[in-house]
Short mmCIF file of C-alpha atoms in Angstrom, two decimals:
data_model
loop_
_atom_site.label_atom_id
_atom_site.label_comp_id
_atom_site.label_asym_id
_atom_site.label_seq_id
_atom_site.Cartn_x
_atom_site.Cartn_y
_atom_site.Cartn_z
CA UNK Y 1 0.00 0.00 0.00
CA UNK Y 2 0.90 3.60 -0.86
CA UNK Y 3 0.55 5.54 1.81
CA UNK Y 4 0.63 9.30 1.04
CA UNK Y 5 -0.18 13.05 3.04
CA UNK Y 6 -1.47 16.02 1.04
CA UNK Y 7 0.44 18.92 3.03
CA UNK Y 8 -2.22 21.29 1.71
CA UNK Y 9 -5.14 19.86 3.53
CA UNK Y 10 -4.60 22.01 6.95
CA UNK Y 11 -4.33 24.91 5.03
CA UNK Y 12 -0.75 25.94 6.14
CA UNK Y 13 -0.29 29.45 3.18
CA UNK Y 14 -3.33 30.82 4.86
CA UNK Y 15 -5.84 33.55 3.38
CA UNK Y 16 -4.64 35.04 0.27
CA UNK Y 17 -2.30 32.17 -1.18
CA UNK Y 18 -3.20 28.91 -2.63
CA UNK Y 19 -1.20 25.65 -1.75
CA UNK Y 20 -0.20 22.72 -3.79
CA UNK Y 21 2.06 19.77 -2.87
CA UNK Y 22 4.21 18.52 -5.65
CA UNK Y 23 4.77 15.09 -4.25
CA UNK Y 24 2.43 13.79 -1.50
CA UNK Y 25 4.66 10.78 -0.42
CA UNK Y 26 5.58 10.47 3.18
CA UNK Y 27 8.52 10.54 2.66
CA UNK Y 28 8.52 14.04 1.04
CA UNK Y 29 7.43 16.40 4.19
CA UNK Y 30 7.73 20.21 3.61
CA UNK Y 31 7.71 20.82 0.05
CA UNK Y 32 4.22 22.12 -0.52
CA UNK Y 33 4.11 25.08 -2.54
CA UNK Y 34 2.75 28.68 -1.08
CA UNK Y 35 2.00 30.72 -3.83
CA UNK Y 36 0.41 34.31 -3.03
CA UNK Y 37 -2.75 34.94 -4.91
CA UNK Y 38 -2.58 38.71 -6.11
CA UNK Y 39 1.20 37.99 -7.50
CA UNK Y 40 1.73 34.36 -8.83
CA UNK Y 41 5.52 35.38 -8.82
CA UNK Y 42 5.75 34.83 -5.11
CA UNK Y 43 6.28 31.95 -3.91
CA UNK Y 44 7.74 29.56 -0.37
CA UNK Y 45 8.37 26.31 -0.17
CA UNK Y 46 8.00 24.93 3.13
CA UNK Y 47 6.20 27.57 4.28
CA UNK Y 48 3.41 30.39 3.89
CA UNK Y 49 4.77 33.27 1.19
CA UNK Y 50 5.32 36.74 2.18
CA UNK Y 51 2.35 38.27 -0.14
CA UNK Y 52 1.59 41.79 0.12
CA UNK Y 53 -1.40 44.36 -0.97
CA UNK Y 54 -0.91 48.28 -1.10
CA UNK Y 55 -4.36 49.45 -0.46
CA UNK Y 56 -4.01 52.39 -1.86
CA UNK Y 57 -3.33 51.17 -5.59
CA UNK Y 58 -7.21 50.97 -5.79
CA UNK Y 59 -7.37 54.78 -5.02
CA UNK Y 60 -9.92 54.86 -2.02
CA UNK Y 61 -9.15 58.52 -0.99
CA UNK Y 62 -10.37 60.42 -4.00
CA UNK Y 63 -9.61 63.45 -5.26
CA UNK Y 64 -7.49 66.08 -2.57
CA UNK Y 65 -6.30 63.25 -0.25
CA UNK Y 66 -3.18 61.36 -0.40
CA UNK Y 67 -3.14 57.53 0.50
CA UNK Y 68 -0.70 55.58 2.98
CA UNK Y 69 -0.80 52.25 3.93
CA UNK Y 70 1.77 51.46 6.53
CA UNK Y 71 0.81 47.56 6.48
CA UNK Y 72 1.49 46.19 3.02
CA UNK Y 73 1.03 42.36 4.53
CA UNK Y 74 -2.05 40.63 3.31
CA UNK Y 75 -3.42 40.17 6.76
CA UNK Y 76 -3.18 43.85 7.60
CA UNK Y 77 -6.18 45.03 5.27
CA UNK Y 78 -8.31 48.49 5.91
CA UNK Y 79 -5.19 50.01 7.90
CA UNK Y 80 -4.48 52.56 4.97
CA UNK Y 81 -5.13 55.89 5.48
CA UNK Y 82 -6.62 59.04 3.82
CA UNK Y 83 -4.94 62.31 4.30
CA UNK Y 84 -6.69 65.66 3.38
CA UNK Y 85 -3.94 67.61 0.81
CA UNK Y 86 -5.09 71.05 1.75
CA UNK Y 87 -5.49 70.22 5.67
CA UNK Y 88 -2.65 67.11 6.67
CA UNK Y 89 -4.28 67.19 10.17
CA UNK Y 90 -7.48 65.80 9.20
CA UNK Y 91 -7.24 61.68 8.33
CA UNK Y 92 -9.30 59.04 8.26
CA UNK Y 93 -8.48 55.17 8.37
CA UNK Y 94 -10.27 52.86 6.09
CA UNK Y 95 -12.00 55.48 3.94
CA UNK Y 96 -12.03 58.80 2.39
CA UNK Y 97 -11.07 61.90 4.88
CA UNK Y 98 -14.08 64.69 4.90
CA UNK Y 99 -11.85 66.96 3.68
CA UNK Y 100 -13.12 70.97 3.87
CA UNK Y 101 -13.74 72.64 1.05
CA UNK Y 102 -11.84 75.86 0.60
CA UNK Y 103 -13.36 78.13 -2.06
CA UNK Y 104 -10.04 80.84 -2.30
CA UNK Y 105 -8.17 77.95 -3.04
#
């Protein structure tokens, strides 16, 4: 009898990557594949891949507000923030700043 163990099935990448084990023999432990959803170029064997999202490439501030997001890690989502251009002191996290309309300006 062939006796065999799919790495994959405890779900060891986590959310965002998808999994696949090459050879599931049991004698070949640790070589399942990580590969991170969003970029198909990243990839750990072994182990989950270090897969990253900038929020702010989907432009969720709008127009007058600048975008940061200081957590690029794919399990750090709706930390980015919005910054109002014409007032830096007014921010919000996770959505567009209500930024004051100055009518001179």
């Amino acid at each position: 009898a062939t006796c065999e163990k799919d790495e994959c099935s405890t779900n060891p990448c986590g959310a965002g990557q998808t999994c696949s084990d090459p050879d599931a023999s049991l004698t070949s432990l640790k070589d399942f594949i990580c590969t991170c959803d969003k970029d198909k170029s990243v990839q750990a064997t072994g182990a989950a891949a270090t897969c990253e999202i900038d929020e702010c490439l989907m432009t969720p501030c709008g127009m007058g507000q600048s975008c940061s997001d200081p957590n690029l890690s794919y399990a750090s989502q709706h930390d980015f923030v919005c910054t109002c251009d014409n007032d830096k002191s007014i921010t919000k996290t996770d959505g567009p700043a209500t930024c004051d309309k100055d009518e001179c300006s």
